[in-house]
Each structure stands twice: as C-alpha cells, then as structure tokens.
Amino acid sequence: MSVTIKDIAKLANVSHTTVSRALNDSPLINQETKERIQQLAANLNYTPNYSAKSLVLDRSYNLGLFFSTLHTGTSAGFLYEAVKGVNDVIQDQYNLIVRGIDDYKSFQKINRKSFDGIMVMSQSSSDQPFIEYVTERDIPLVVLNRQIDAIPVMNLIPDDLRGAFRVVEYLINQGHRDIAIIEGKENFKSTQARREGYMEAMNQYNVTVREEYKVQGNYDVESGYAAMARLLTLDLTPTAVFCCNDEMALGAIKAINEKQLSVPGDISVVGFDDQLFSAFVTPALTTVRRPIEEISREGAAKLLTFIENKQVDKETIFIRTELIIRDSVKTIAGGA
Amino acid sequence: MSVTIKDIAKLANVSHTTVSRALNDSPLINQETKERIQQLAANLNYTPNYSAKSLVLDRSYNLGLFFSTLHTGTSAGFLYEAVKGVNDVIQDQYNLIVRGIDDYKSFQKINRKSFDGIMVMSQSSSDQPFIEYVTERDIPLVVLNRQIDAIPVMNLIPDDLRGAFRVVEYLINQGHRDIAIIEGKENFKSTQARREGYMEAMNQYNVTVREEYKVQGNYDVESGYAAMARLLTLDLTPTAVFCCNDEMALGAIKAINEKQLSVPGDISVVGFDDQLFSAFVTPALTTVRRPIEEISREGAAKLLTFIENKQVDKETIFIRTELIIRDSVKTIAGGA
DNA sequence: ATGTTCGTTGTTAACGTGTGCAGCTGTATG
DNA sequence: CATACAGCTGCACACGTTAACAACGAACAT
C-alpha cells in the first residue's frame, strides 16, 4: 500500500526511529545519514500518516471555523471574507474545517482531540451554548464578530457602535434631521450596537429621534423593502434612512424607486457592511466597511499563537470600521 | 485526561474489547452488557479519539472541498452556495475542509490517509494538475462546475451552453438584433460554453454577429464596467448586452447610467448566475440561475456513495440552468 | 588503564482503537 | 454421555508514529 517509515528503514538499513529522526530534522542524528534518508523518502514519495502522528502527538492539525448557521442570516460575503482571511494565515499547516453550528445534532465530535483550535464567527446569542461547550473543554478558542460578556474569551469584534455613529454623523453634517433607522435582526448584538451608534449621534447633535422612525428589519433584503414601505406611509417621511446593513439598503432603495421617488434625490440611504456589490448598485451606496477579513485574519493569528504557547489571554479587541462615502446621500439645506 | 475505552472497561469490569463492541453496536455482545456499557460511557461523557479510529480503520472522516482559488475569480455567492450545498448532505459524520488549491505550496498533505474523498469546485484549467494528482492517488473524487475531458472523472456541471442559449434567445424574441456579449475570464471553460450558447442562438435565429460586439471581461464588476464603456464608444451601439455573469452586468449598468442612458429604456442588459443581489438591483436583473447549490449537493451525495461502495463510476452530469426573467430587458419593435 | 563524555543508533513502549482467534459456558443434538 | 454448536468474552496484536532509555564505539581526561 502506501510507504511508511518502516519501509524506508528497511531500505536504508537503519531502524525506523532513525528514519523518524531524519524526517523531523532531529539534532540527534548524523548529518549524512539524515540527508541520505531524506533523499530516499523523497524518491519513494513518502507522505506521513497524519492519523498516526495525531495519535501520538496529541494534535489533530484541524482548525474549526464555525458560523452560527449557514442557512439564513449569514450573507455570502460574510462567509467569503471570513474563509479568505483565515486561509491567508494558516498556510498549509492546518486543515480548515468550515461548518454551521446548527449542522451538528450533538457536539460529540467537537473535542480537544479533533480540534487544535476553534474560531467561532458568531452572529447571534444562539451559539452561546456552543461557545460555553468549547470553553469547558479547554479547546483554544477565539470568538469573532459578536461581543461575548457572559464568559471570558478571546474576542475580536468590529467597532459597530462607532461605525454607526460616524455614518449618522455624516448624514447630520449633510443637513439631514429627519433620519430613520431600519434595524437588524432582533437580539443580534450588532443590531443593538448600531442602534446605539445612531442614538448617540442623534443625541450628541441634538437631533430629535422620532419613535416612528425606528423600524425593525432582520438583515435580509425583503425586510429592508418592507420596512421602507412602512416608512413611506408616514405623514412626514424621513429625508434619510440609516439601514443597518447593505442588503436592507438594497431593499429600501427598491421600495423608494417603486414609489417613483429617487435616491438620493428625494431620500438619502446609507448602509452598513460594504458588501461587494455596494459599490456598483445605482446609486453607489454610502456605507460602513466592516472589517471581517481583518478580523478573521487577526483571529486566526491569535489562535495559532494560543495553540503554540498553550496559553490564552482573554481580551476584547475592537477592529476599526471605516466610513465609505459614495453617491447615495444628498447634501441639503444647512449641510456642509 | 480524557476518558478512553480502557477506563470504561475497568469501571465495567470487562475488557476494552467488549467496550469497543458495545459502542460500535456489534452483534457479538450480550444485549444487557451492551446497554450497561453504553449508559456508562454516556455518563462519563466519553468521546472516541478519532485519530486512533482513523489509524486503525484507515478512514480520516475528512472531506475536502477545494476551490481553484479563494483570492480572485471566486465570487462570494459561489463559495456560499457550494459550502451550503455540501453541508446539507454530509451531516455531522464528516469534517468538511474548505481550501483554495493555490493555498498549498505542495500537495504533500493531500493523500488517501488524510482525505476520504475530495470535491473540486473547479473554475479554471489551472487546477488540472491538482485533479490529476488526486486521481493518481485513487482518492474518491468529484469535480464540480467545470467540464473535464482530459481524464475520466465524476463530473457535475451546469448546462451553461443551454442557459446562455436561452437567455440570448429570449433577447431575440423580445425583438433585439444588435446584441453584444461581454465575455468572462479567458480560458475558463464556462466563458467558452456561454460564448457558444450566444453564438448558437444568434446563428439559429439568423442574427448577424458583429465582431466588435464581442468584448472581453474577466468576471469582475470593474471589467464589466470597462467593457461596457468600450461598447458605448461604438458608432452603432447595441440594443442589448449579454453579460457572462451578474457582477459584470452590474458594472455594465453603471457604465450605461453614467452616460445618462437608462436600462432597459435605452439598452437592455442580461446576466448569468443569479447572484443574491440580482433581484434587488434597479432594474432587477434578468439572468440565468446557475444551480451551484444543487451541483454541490448532488456532488456530495455522489461522493459519499463512492466512499461507501469503494467504487467510482465516472460520468458527466449536466445540471439544468434556469432562465430568470425580471425587469432589465425591454421589448422592442418586432418583439413578442 | 580506567572512567567519563559525546555522538549516534537501536530497543521498546506508548498513543487509543478495532479484530482474528482462542477459550469458556451452557444448551441442543446425536 | 459425548459431541457439536451457539453465544459471549478476553487475549494479543495491529495500525504508523514519537520518545524515553539503553547501548555502543570513539574520543578524551584523569
């Protein structure tokens, strides 16, 4: 079948231990025999059996990247950037296992022996049990994107609050006062942070917040469409709308257009996330870039050092968001 | 440390062999002791060591999902649908390892011992060496999305040609005759198939194909924008444009709008792929749905049966595409 | 000459699991 | 009563690798 170190040992007239040492660059071996054996192994197309290695070294070479779910609420761009960010860091030293938490009926397969480390791209409190499960089993863990406060974990999250603040501040600076908000999915922490950013900006600039301008969405396009449709039935329609993500902004724009109104002519719209498509819709969307790729990259790097140092410091790191100004906001009377 | 079958054996006063049999539902064991041991194992929170299992059973429980690259040319929606489709099928029996082929400096880690099976989501002939490597090592393999003819493999691909044919046929039926094509990335097989579909439709309906109406793109938004800009400099501008994917269609629409022209008022635009956003841009995009999720699901299912039956039949299966009619095409004089 | 050390190699056990074979007990069969 | 056989259990080994320890010769110091 496939060639093992014992096969090599026979051919080289040494013990399999010597072969092992040669292939692992051990200092406990003569330079010449080392090279001879390495050469031989290469000729034979030897590849180590990682199951055997794993068993004795107690390392699986597996890293897990878990999403709350892969079915709804996870946007394609989100998955993409996360996978990309992690991939860039881990080289070919590790296997990257990508799954939705809700794909597991039981967490039996999730244990120290099967995973050297785990990254949770968390999007809702529904994965709290999973996070606790992983913590209890002392598996090196990094939680990305969503803030965890119930238990101490290594936590990398976007600065949603400041991002929302800045984009609403921008609207105010452009002269807007009647500013609505289409909120994200309920009990997502990001929903709360972005709402707070909105509120803080409004308060800081002494702009009144009308209760009827705060409408619920759930982060998908249809919900943005529906929410905007509701806003358009109000007596006093807003001049600007802060949509808590870009997909809802798309839906909102569609609703506005269908009423024969234009963006930004009649109503200005801003989003959040800076999806791939956001630059190319008409009008190009002003939004906040959420640094998922950076977060993933940073998170993967942190995880690797944890694994190597066998020691985890548990802190919360905010990764800076960025205001992306495009064409979906109109400057009106009183604006800068 | 963690509990093993030997620990359980001691507590149950049996040999570890008996425990192994109990946990594997072997028929060679008394029903009562089996249940007693299973109960005990559950109480102790026993989880099997998969490295050890792998070693003796010669199965890694790993499935690979490989993309040509994760850096450019792979759209987010593509990754998303693929991962989703596969995930739905493999339950929690397997680990799903997602990587870009170009993440590997050497293929050393890719071998029978480390992967029970491999799916390649192929997008360019650049991954031909990888496919051959996997084939040579007798790893159960399924190639998705791109047609492979050099060597026999299990191959599931979208019927791009017929999809392109139908959308161009649709344009012709709406009265268009001056139909341009913005092509995809060079030497992608899909680029070629879609071009052929275009050509076949044009020929079948006796519509002349102007050479200057065939422009190169590379599947990203910017290239669609640039290509459309070029088309707009022609003396006789086309009345309709077939963009070989939706992202390029977005770019094209933007270019058209910037010339103060409207879609579909002045120029009709169709795409290919039916991305998530395509339904919500303005105007909603008429396009062809490429069934990536179905392909992935089917492919994963095929792969699993291969692994279980230890025998692979190598055929090419076309998965049907679907014409999605929305608002980006205008019916003009002579159209139905 | 004897002991010490160094460099290199081999012997052996270990990791946790599955399995061929032998052994044991009890029951059915002749 | 002897034999066969079914049902269940355990012994011992295997999978491919690493590592603690022992062994050995050579070089070196005393």
XYZ file of C-alpha atoms (C1' of nucleotides) in Angstrom:
732
model
C 0.000 0.000 0.000
C 1.477 3.314 0.985
C 5.033 3.649 2.158
C 5.802 4.039 5.863
C 8.896 4.924 7.813
C 9.470 1.236 8.438
C 9.688 0.577 4.715
C 12.219 3.337 4.413
C 14.087 1.951 7.398
C 14.497 -1.425 5.743
C 15.784 0.035 2.521
C 18.203 2.278 4.343
C 19.365 -0.430 6.742
C 18.538 1.587 9.816
C 15.843 1.472 12.476
C 12.542 3.239 11.937
C 13.467 5.547 14.787
C 16.379 6.844 12.820
C 14.101 7.498 9.879
C 11.697 9.376 12.093
C 14.528 11.497 13.369
C 15.793 12.179 9.891
C 12.417 13.340 8.662
C 11.823 15.530 11.694
C 15.182 17.216 11.435
C 16.233 15.960 14.839
C 19.668 17.048 16.100
C 20.241 13.521 17.399
C 21.353 12.167 14.073
C 24.342 12.193 11.814
C 24.111 14.758 9.078
C 24.990 12.354 6.293
C 22.503 9.635 7.191
C 19.881 12.322 7.660
C 20.345 13.564 4.122
C 20.533 10.069 2.724
C 17.232 9.158 4.336
C 15.506 12.385 3.352
C 16.557 11.791 -0.204
C 15.265 8.237 -0.094
C 11.947 9.329 1.370
C 11.523 11.895 -1.349
C 12.247 9.304 -4.032
C 9.681 6.943 -2.576
C 7.077 9.686 -2.479
C 6.662 9.178 1.213
C 3.875 11.095 2.944
C 3.434 10.763 6.688
C 0.289 9.233 8.090
C -1.266 12.106 9.959
C -3.629 9.919 11.905
C -0.666 8.190 13.486
C 1.104 11.463 14.103
C -2.020 12.894 15.640
C -2.438 9.964 17.942
C 0.981 10.157 19.458
C 1.493 13.913 19.324
C -1.999 14.704 20.520
C -2.518 17.250 17.774
C -5.158 16.931 15.108
C -3.935 19.640 12.748
C -7.574 20.651 12.450
C -8.864 24.158 12.960
C -12.570 24.806 13.092
C -14.286 27.851 11.661
C -17.860 27.786 12.862
C -20.719 30.020 11.838
C -23.932 30.380 13.784
C -25.721 28.962 10.800
C -25.114 28.635 7.131
C -28.748 28.734 6.200
C -30.077 32.188 6.911
C -28.662 35.380 8.330
C -25.188 34.576 7.092
C -24.515 36.572 3.987
C -22.375 35.176 1.251
C -19.848 37.961 1.521
C -19.538 37.318 5.200
C -18.637 33.678 4.678
C -16.317 34.576 1.878
C -14.292 37.177 3.702
C -14.038 35.042 6.792
C -12.782 31.985 4.954
C -10.394 34.096 2.958
C -8.964 35.860 5.977
C -8.345 32.646 7.845
C -6.951 30.855 4.830
C -4.339 33.504 4.311
C -2.946 32.953 7.769
C -2.914 29.231 8.332
C -0.923 28.249 5.246
C -0.980 24.528 4.602
C -0.022 23.618 8.114
C -3.597 23.069 9.203
C -6.860 21.773 7.859
C -9.608 24.342 7.943
C -12.976 22.883 8.771
C -15.933 25.108 7.960
C -19.347 24.314 9.380
C -22.517 25.816 10.733
C -23.084 25.236 14.401
C -26.628 24.204 13.651
C -25.336 21.452 11.382
C -24.450 19.485 14.485
C -27.082 17.452 16.213
C -24.693 16.743 19.045
C -21.351 18.302 19.830
C -19.792 14.921 20.410
C -17.404 15.389 17.509
C -16.187 18.649 18.946
C -13.351 17.884 21.325
C -9.747 18.580 22.045
C -8.559 15.561 20.154
C -10.339 16.530 16.979
C -9.618 20.246 17.001
C -6.418 22.021 17.863
C -8.352 25.240 17.954
C -11.695 26.756 17.115
C -12.882 30.061 15.746
C -16.497 30.980 16.113
C -17.835 33.577 13.735
C -20.703 34.419 15.973
C -23.780 36.229 14.789
C -26.335 35.609 17.443
C -26.639 34.643 21.057
C -27.996 31.315 19.892
C -24.477 29.998 19.753
C -23.764 30.791 23.363
C -24.122 27.104 24.353
C -21.580 26.123 21.745
C -19.122 28.710 22.968
C -19.520 27.515 26.518
C -19.151 23.912 25.451
C -15.869 24.691 23.745
C -14.622 26.712 26.683
C -15.391 23.968 29.168
C -13.338 21.502 27.173
C -10.330 23.806 27.168
C -10.097 23.970 23.416
C -8.221 27.081 22.315
C -10.981 29.431 21.223
C -11.401 32.758 19.508
C -14.801 34.366 19.106
C -15.177 36.760 16.217
C -17.652 39.441 15.282
C -20.009 39.292 18.251
C -19.244 40.572 21.698
C -19.348 37.977 24.464
C -19.617 39.173 28.021
C -21.082 36.249 29.930
C -17.765 34.393 29.977
C -14.198 35.480 29.321
C -12.991 34.626 25.847
C -10.628 35.999 23.276
C -12.946 38.291 21.396
C -12.373 40.234 18.172
C -15.213 42.429 17.061
C -15.875 45.306 14.708
C -16.445 48.658 16.288
C -20.066 48.756 15.158
C -21.084 51.498 17.515
C -18.515 53.969 16.288
C -19.184 52.967 12.694
C -22.887 53.656 13.057
C -22.110 56.855 14.871
C -19.923 58.108 12.083
C -22.320 57.390 9.261
C -25.229 59.022 11.091
C -23.000 61.935 11.996
C -22.235 62.194 8.310
C -25.941 62.377 7.482
C -26.411 65.127 10.037
C -23.448 67.044 8.644
C -25.054 66.864 5.221
C -28.022 68.722 6.668
C -30.375 65.860 7.438
C -32.568 65.978 10.533
C -35.384 63.557 9.769
C -33.317 60.409 9.917
C -34.915 56.981 10.173
C -33.251 53.722 11.125
C -34.065 50.272 9.776
C -32.785 47.939 12.427
C -31.241 44.480 12.132
C -32.391 41.135 13.367
C -33.645 41.205 16.894
C -31.331 40.136 19.723
C -28.295 40.250 17.485
C -25.710 42.195 19.418
C -24.739 44.059 16.263
C -28.297 45.316 15.960
C -28.026 46.814 19.393
C -24.589 48.370 18.839
C -25.635 50.015 15.599
C -28.796 51.352 17.142
C -26.730 52.821 19.942
C -24.374 54.474 17.476
C -27.400 56.017 15.790
C -28.812 57.224 19.094
C -25.516 58.653 20.280
C -25.020 60.640 17.092
C -28.575 61.942 17.188
C -28.258 62.942 20.814
C -24.832 64.462 20.504
C -26.063 66.743 17.725
C -29.369 67.414 19.430
C -31.473 65.921 16.690
C -34.841 64.635 17.854
C -35.424 60.926 17.426
C -38.984 60.138 16.388
C -40.232 56.786 17.594
C -41.973 56.069 14.302
C -38.632 56.416 12.525
C -37.266 53.339 14.256
C -38.425 50.272 12.376
C -37.469 46.656 12.713
C -35.791 44.613 9.973
C -33.976 41.301 10.048
C -30.938 41.947 7.841
C -32.337 40.468 4.650
C -33.305 42.340 1.512
C -37.011 41.659 1.783
C -37.171 43.038 5.295
C -35.489 46.245 4.144
C -38.049 46.557 1.401
C -40.939 46.013 3.811
C -39.543 48.392 6.432
C -39.033 51.156 3.902
C -42.526 50.624 2.561
C -43.831 51.261 6.055
C -41.747 54.426 6.437
C -43.177 55.747 3.178
C -46.702 55.593 4.552
C -45.867 58.106 7.298
C -47.184 61.645 7.040
C -43.750 63.102 7.458
C -41.365 60.849 5.528
C -37.704 60.958 6.544
C -35.115 62.628 4.328
C -32.541 59.995 5.143
C -32.537 56.371 6.225
C -29.790 54.508 8.028
C -30.136 50.828 7.115
C -28.275 48.558 9.490
C -26.818 46.566 6.621
C -26.368 46.896 2.887
C -28.812 44.189 1.919
C -31.631 46.004 3.665
C -30.440 49.194 1.984
C -30.963 47.490 -1.371
C -34.480 46.578 -0.391
C -35.142 50.108 0.838
C -33.898 51.643 -2.401
C -36.167 49.354 -4.367
C -39.160 50.376 -2.260
C -38.315 54.047 -2.777
C -37.926 53.661 -6.520
C -41.227 51.883 -6.802
C -42.931 54.969 -5.352
C -41.419 56.969 -8.219
C -39.040 58.607 -5.787
C -35.304 58.736 -6.290
C -32.242 58.038 -4.197
C -30.643 60.320 -3.202
C -32.809 62.999 -4.870
C -35.805 62.525 -2.612
C -34.472 60.294 0.111
C -30.895 59.519 1.096
C -29.943 55.985 2.063
C -26.897 54.629 3.847
C -25.996 51.063 4.704
C -23.550 49.099 6.768
C -21.056 46.324 5.853
C -19.848 47.417 2.433
C -20.788 44.311 0.573
C -19.079 43.515 -2.694
C -21.996 44.784 -4.711
C -22.482 48.010 -2.776
C -20.102 49.990 -4.916
C -21.907 49.040 -8.078
C -25.568 49.462 -7.420
C -27.180 52.675 -8.579
C -26.614 54.912 -6.800
C -23.382 53.586 -5.346
C -24.054 53.082 -1.687
C -22.543 55.137 1.105
C -21.848 52.679 3.877
C -19.568 51.481 6.644
C -16.985 48.877 5.916
C -16.993 46.105 8.466
C -13.535 44.568 8.542
C -14.490 40.899 8.524
C -11.432 39.863 6.646
C -9.105 41.669 9.043
C -10.969 40.240 11.994
C -10.629 36.749 10.628
C -7.008 37.200 9.835
C -6.211 38.647 13.244
C -8.301 35.989 14.914
C -6.567 33.158 13.112
C -3.194 34.604 14.015
C -4.175 34.893 17.682
C -5.449 31.349 17.658
C -2.221 29.987 16.255
C -0.128 31.666 18.914
C -2.503 30.309 21.546
C -2.037 26.828 20.270
C 1.703 27.140 20.240
C 2.049 28.818 23.610
C -0.571 26.618 25.251
C -1.803 29.728 26.992
C -4.679 32.017 26.229
C -5.178 35.604 27.193
C -8.783 36.586 27.059
C -9.325 40.118 25.947
C -11.723 42.030 23.730
C -10.247 43.719 20.701
C -12.197 46.180 18.586
C -11.292 46.336 14.953
C -11.811 49.684 13.380
C -14.645 50.217 10.900
C -14.433 52.678 8.050
C -16.889 55.168 6.569
C -17.185 54.711 2.807
C -18.676 57.758 1.114
C -20.323 57.180 -2.253
C -23.355 58.600 -4.029
C -26.457 57.685 -2.067
C -26.610 60.762 0.168
C -27.742 64.232 -0.863
C -26.461 67.386 0.786
C -29.458 69.506 1.763
C -30.104 72.997 3.145
C -27.897 73.646 6.134
C -25.499 70.864 5.210
C -21.770 71.307 4.905
C -7.039 13.485 30.907
C -9.853 12.373 28.649
C -11.664 9.100 29.153
C -10.843 6.130 26.924
C -12.446 2.770 26.357
C -9.900 1.252 28.722
C -11.113 3.470 31.532
C -14.647 2.394 30.838
C -13.512 -1.212 30.715
C -12.042 -1.012 34.199
C -15.156 0.525 35.677
C -17.383 -2.017 33.987
C -15.152 -4.969 34.831
C -14.827 -6.086 31.249
C -12.084 -5.976 28.646
C -11.655 -2.953 26.422
C -12.631 -5.191 23.528
C -16.069 -5.613 24.986
C -16.406 -1.869 25.413
C -15.391 -1.326 21.828
C -18.032 -3.794 20.724
C -20.676 -2.204 22.876
C -20.035 1.258 21.500
C -19.991 0.028 17.926
C -23.230 -1.866 18.236
C -21.557 -5.160 17.454
C -23.796 -8.246 17.290
C -21.145 -10.221 19.179
C -22.195 -8.943 22.546
C -24.878 -9.554 25.108
C -27.678 -7.039 24.926
C -27.624 -6.238 28.636
C -23.903 -5.616 28.932
C -24.078 -3.557 25.774
C -26.664 -1.261 27.249
C -24.905 -1.116 30.579
C -21.685 -0.022 28.916
C -23.353 2.464 26.617
C -25.009 4.013 29.624
C -21.724 4.178 31.486
C -19.976 5.761 28.516
C -22.653 8.393 28.251
C -22.355 9.193 31.948
C -18.615 9.592 31.658
C -19.002 11.911 28.682
C -16.881 9.605 26.603
C -15.932 10.771 23.139
C -13.913 8.496 20.892
C -10.460 9.518 19.816
C -10.823 9.922 16.101
C -7.114 9.885 15.444
C -6.939 6.375 16.843
C -10.031 5.309 14.965
C -8.628 6.770 11.781
C -5.369 4.952 12.211
C -6.862 1.513 12.565
C -9.873 1.923 10.294
C -7.939 3.743 7.612
C -10.588 6.447 7.355
C -9.963 10.078 8.133
C -13.547 11.306 8.258
C -12.315 14.283 6.286
C -13.870 15.529 3.086
C -12.147 18.218 1.077
C -13.918 20.976 -0.792
C -11.327 22.692 -2.928
C -11.705 25.854 -4.971
C -9.336 26.907 -7.705
C -8.524 29.927 -5.643
C -10.119 31.927 -2.916
C -8.485 35.160 -3.895
C -9.899 36.275 -7.190
C -12.422 34.916 -9.639
C -14.344 33.109 -6.923
C -17.410 35.103 -6.078
C -18.760 35.177 -2.579
C -22.086 33.699 -3.602
C -20.302 30.883 -5.301
C -18.424 29.889 -2.164
C -21.533 30.304 -0.112
C -23.802 28.110 -2.171
C -21.171 25.453 -2.545
C -20.453 25.205 1.160
C -24.135 25.261 1.937
C -24.987 22.528 -0.533
C -22.295 20.214 0.723
C -23.054 20.914 4.346
C -26.637 19.901 3.924
C -25.638 16.482 2.731
C -22.773 15.370 4.917
C -24.464 15.857 8.288
C -22.035 15.630 11.161
C -20.499 12.408 10.003
C -17.617 14.113 8.251
C -15.392 17.096 8.640
C -15.621 19.479 5.746
C -12.315 21.042 4.860
C -12.538 24.126 2.668
C -9.440 25.455 0.952
C -8.141 27.083 -2.165
C -5.893 24.907 -4.261
C -3.441 27.740 -4.519
C -3.143 27.829 -0.743
C -0.990 24.735 -0.972
C 2.681 25.055 -1.737
C 2.964 21.299 -2.016
C 0.254 18.667 -2.222
C 2.013 16.518 0.340
C -0.873 16.877 2.785
C -3.315 15.649 0.171
C -3.419 11.886 0.359
C -5.691 8.946 0.899
C -4.968 8.810 4.585
C -5.943 12.414 5.168
C -8.989 12.592 2.930
C -11.752 10.067 2.499
C -12.907 11.989 -0.517
C -12.400 15.239 -2.372
C -14.638 17.623 -4.237
C -13.063 20.140 -6.540
C -15.106 23.186 -7.368
C -13.154 23.878 -10.465
C -13.153 27.221 -12.216
C -10.164 27.134 -14.437
C -7.838 24.727 -16.135
C -5.176 25.841 -13.714
C -6.325 23.169 -11.318
C -5.804 20.377 -13.798
C -2.583 19.267 -12.071
C -4.398 19.033 -8.775
C -7.156 16.934 -10.286
C -4.626 14.605 -11.827
C -2.707 14.362 -8.587
C -5.852 13.336 -6.736
C -6.823 10.848 -9.408
C -3.414 9.194 -9.401
C -3.640 8.617 -5.683
C -7.005 6.897 -6.008
C -8.773 9.309 -3.711
C -12.512 9.301 -4.391
C -13.050 12.450 -6.412
C -15.878 14.539 -7.781
C -15.228 17.538 -9.978
C -17.895 20.216 -9.958
C -18.753 23.121 -12.198
C -16.086 22.767 -14.868
C -16.026 20.141 -17.550
C -13.012 17.865 -17.549
C -12.269 15.901 -20.673
C -8.595 15.086 -20.467
C -9.139 12.334 -17.915
C -12.216 10.405 -16.809
C -13.714 11.745 -13.587
C -17.100 12.064 -11.986
C -18.162 15.419 -13.296
C -21.170 17.562 -12.398
C -21.555 20.765 -14.334
C -24.169 23.377 -15.075
C -25.558 23.389 -18.545
C -24.006 26.775 -19.308
C -24.374 26.454 -23.032
C -28.115 25.896 -22.950
C -28.501 28.602 -20.308
C -26.713 31.154 -22.449
C -28.660 29.980 -25.453
C -31.958 30.531 -23.742
C -31.241 33.998 -22.425
C -29.970 35.166 -25.808
C -32.923 33.514 -27.489
C -35.087 35.494 -25.090
C -33.423 38.744 -26.159
C -34.040 37.886 -29.789
C -37.653 37.063 -29.059
C -38.034 40.483 -27.460
C -37.044 41.981 -30.777
C -33.344 42.617 -30.254
C -30.898 42.131 -33.100
C -27.890 44.200 -32.088
C -26.779 42.017 -29.227
C -23.358 42.338 -27.676
C -21.602 39.896 -25.392
C -19.262 40.713 -22.535
C -17.246 37.592 -22.061
C -15.818 36.031 -18.933
C -12.270 35.374 -17.863
C -10.126 33.919 -20.573
C -9.564 30.160 -20.677
C -12.319 29.492 -18.187
C -14.376 26.720 -19.705
C -17.561 28.497 -18.646
C -16.512 31.502 -20.703
C -16.309 29.303 -23.732
C -19.610 27.499 -23.109
C -21.521 30.727 -22.643
C -19.999 32.226 -25.726
C -21.061 29.152 -27.665
C -24.591 29.412 -26.327
C -24.649 33.006 -27.534
C -23.329 32.030 -30.924
C -25.750 29.141 -31.341
C -28.742 31.302 -30.529
C -27.594 34.036 -32.884
C -26.973 31.566 -35.692
C -30.128 29.615 -35.173
C -32.193 32.780 -35.484
C -30.059 34.154 -38.298
C -28.914 37.210 -36.422
C -25.583 38.600 -37.577
C -22.816 38.612 -35.037
C -20.633 41.698 -35.252
C -17.057 41.166 -34.209
C -16.907 44.485 -32.388
C -19.820 43.327 -30.213
C -17.705 40.606 -28.646
C -15.671 42.116 -25.841
C -13.526 40.507 -23.221
C -14.176 40.755 -19.482
C -12.856 38.765 -16.553
C -15.967 38.179 -14.437
C -15.460 41.044 -12.023
C -17.510 44.201 -11.770
C -14.803 46.551 -12.912
C -14.224 44.569 -16.082
C -17.942 44.757 -16.893
C -17.818 48.485 -16.441
C -14.781 48.832 -18.668
C -16.160 46.532 -21.357
C -19.473 48.391 -21.496
C -17.636 51.694 -21.670
C -15.878 50.390 -24.760
C -19.164 49.273 -26.340
C -20.622 52.720 -25.789
C -17.927 54.303 -27.927
C -19.036 52.343 -31.000
C -20.873 54.138 -33.782
C -23.706 51.681 -33.687
C -24.296 50.837 -30.029
C -26.053 47.540 -29.252
C -29.640 47.493 -28.023
C -28.926 44.586 -25.703
C -25.926 43.167 -23.890
C -25.426 39.636 -22.656
C -23.027 39.799 -19.731
C -21.498 36.447 -18.909
C -22.108 36.929 -15.215
C -24.155 39.169 -12.951
C -21.244 41.043 -11.486
C -20.182 42.234 -14.894
C -23.812 43.124 -15.576
C -23.703 45.438 -12.572
C -20.621 47.122 -13.938
C -22.229 47.438 -17.349
C -25.371 49.028 -15.916
C -23.265 51.521 -14.048
C -21.402 52.462 -17.219
C -24.683 52.896 -19.069
C -26.185 55.042 -16.349
C -23.152 57.274 -16.267
C -23.746 58.108 -19.935
C -27.212 59.325 -18.945
C -28.731 56.316 -20.602
C -31.178 54.001 -18.902
C -31.589 50.260 -18.505
C -33.704 48.889 -20.030
C -35.040 52.070 -21.685
C -32.051 52.604 -23.940
C -30.105 49.403 -23.572
C -31.221 46.024 -22.239
C -28.853 44.016 -20.048
C -28.915 40.373 -19.026
C -26.565 38.499 -16.773
C -25.713 34.975 -15.733
C -25.567 33.271 -12.298
C -28.456 34.885 -10.451
C -26.482 36.233 -7.561
C -28.236 37.041 -4.326
C -28.307 40.738 -5.092
C -29.512 40.405 -8.667
C -33.171 40.505 -7.749
C -32.752 43.755 -5.874
C -30.672 45.992 -8.024
C -32.500 48.548 -10.131
C -33.684 47.378 -12.522
C -34.000 43.826 -11.247
C -31.746 41.749 -13.427
C -32.914 39.201 -15.968
C -30.419 36.379 -15.728
C -29.729 32.645 -15.719
C -29.676 30.776 -12.471
C -26.675 28.521 -12.196
C -27.516 25.725 -9.834
C -24.354 25.703 -7.735
C -26.141 24.586 -4.641
C -27.774 21.654 -6.411
C -24.490 20.723 -8.019
C -22.760 20.746 -4.672
C -25.484 18.781 -3.033
C -25.577 16.183 -5.789
C -21.818 16.049 -5.871
C -21.524 15.491 -2.155
C -24.116 12.736 -2.319
C -22.278 11.029 -5.171
C -19.029 11.288 -3.275
C -20.491 9.665 -0.189
C -21.793 6.691 -2.121
C -18.390 6.359 -3.786
C -16.706 6.235 -0.456
C -19.089 3.629 0.854
C -19.103 1.420 -2.230
C -15.366 1.793 -2.807
C -16.167 2.084 -6.458
C -16.467 5.085 -8.704
C -18.336 5.451 -11.923
C -17.030 8.299 -13.975
C -19.685 10.124 -15.882
C -20.573 13.677 -16.766
C -23.850 15.008 -15.462
C -25.332 18.304 -16.604
C -27.433 20.141 -14.088
C -30.145 22.227 -15.597
C -29.915 26.024 -15.553
C -32.952 28.234 -15.373
C -33.914 31.479 -17.113
C -34.970 34.127 -14.595
C -36.973 36.909 -16.215
C -37.015 40.253 -14.399
C -37.010 43.890 -15.468
C -33.761 44.620 -17.284
C -34.927 43.805 -20.806
C -37.153 45.972 -22.986
C -39.436 44.556 -25.656
C -38.811 46.460 -28.877
C -40.335 46.671 -32.324
C -40.772 43.197 -33.745
C -40.561 41.572 -30.342
C -43.119 39.144 -28.992
C 44.451 1.683 32.133
C 40.233 3.418 33.711
C 36.471 6.314 33.803
C 33.743 9.989 31.526
C 31.531 12.094 27.948
C 29.754 12.735 23.346
C 27.599 11.402 19.175
C 24.912 8.203 17.032
C 21.906 4.327 16.718
C 18.627 0.766 18.206
C 15.118 -1.347 21.540
C 10.990 -0.936 23.363
C 6.856 1.017 24.867
C 3.223 4.117 24.162
C -0.896 6.684 21.991
C -6.474 4.608 21.621
C -8.858 1.868 18.853
C -10.541 -2.459 16.142
C -10.291 -7.511 15.203
C -8.737 -12.552 14.383
C -8.529 -16.148 17.131
C -8.984 -18.891 21.114
C -11.500 -20.030 25.194
C -15.353 -20.534 28.118
C -20.117 -21.717 29.338
C -24.366 -23.615 28.523
C -27.599 -25.893 25.619
C -29.103 -28.785 21.965
C -28.178 -32.873 19.306
C -26.838 -37.474 18.332
C -22.821 -39.435 27.776
C -20.141 -37.412 24.289
C -20.182 -34.107 20.816
C -21.364 -30.039 18.406
C -22.508 -25.617 18.403
C -24.129 -21.002 19.545
C -23.349 -17.030 22.312
C -20.372 -14.294 24.589
C -15.869 -12.670 26.258
C -10.855 -11.797 26.505
C -6.008 -12.117 24.790
C -2.833 -10.403 21.893
C -1.631 -7.994 18.062
C -2.038 -4.424 14.568
C -2.237 0.424 12.622
C 2.234 4.313 11.954
C 4.314 7.316 14.512
C 7.264 9.534 18.518
C 10.251 9.339 22.540
C 12.425 7.654 26.858
C 16.014 4.871 27.628
C 19.726 1.801 26.798
C 23.736 0.560 24.147
C 27.782 1.174 21.740
C 32.157 2.907 19.986
C 35.228 6.680 19.861
C 37.453 10.370 21.857
C 39.020 12.452 25.736
C 40.510 13.353 30.511
C 42.496 11.600 34.598
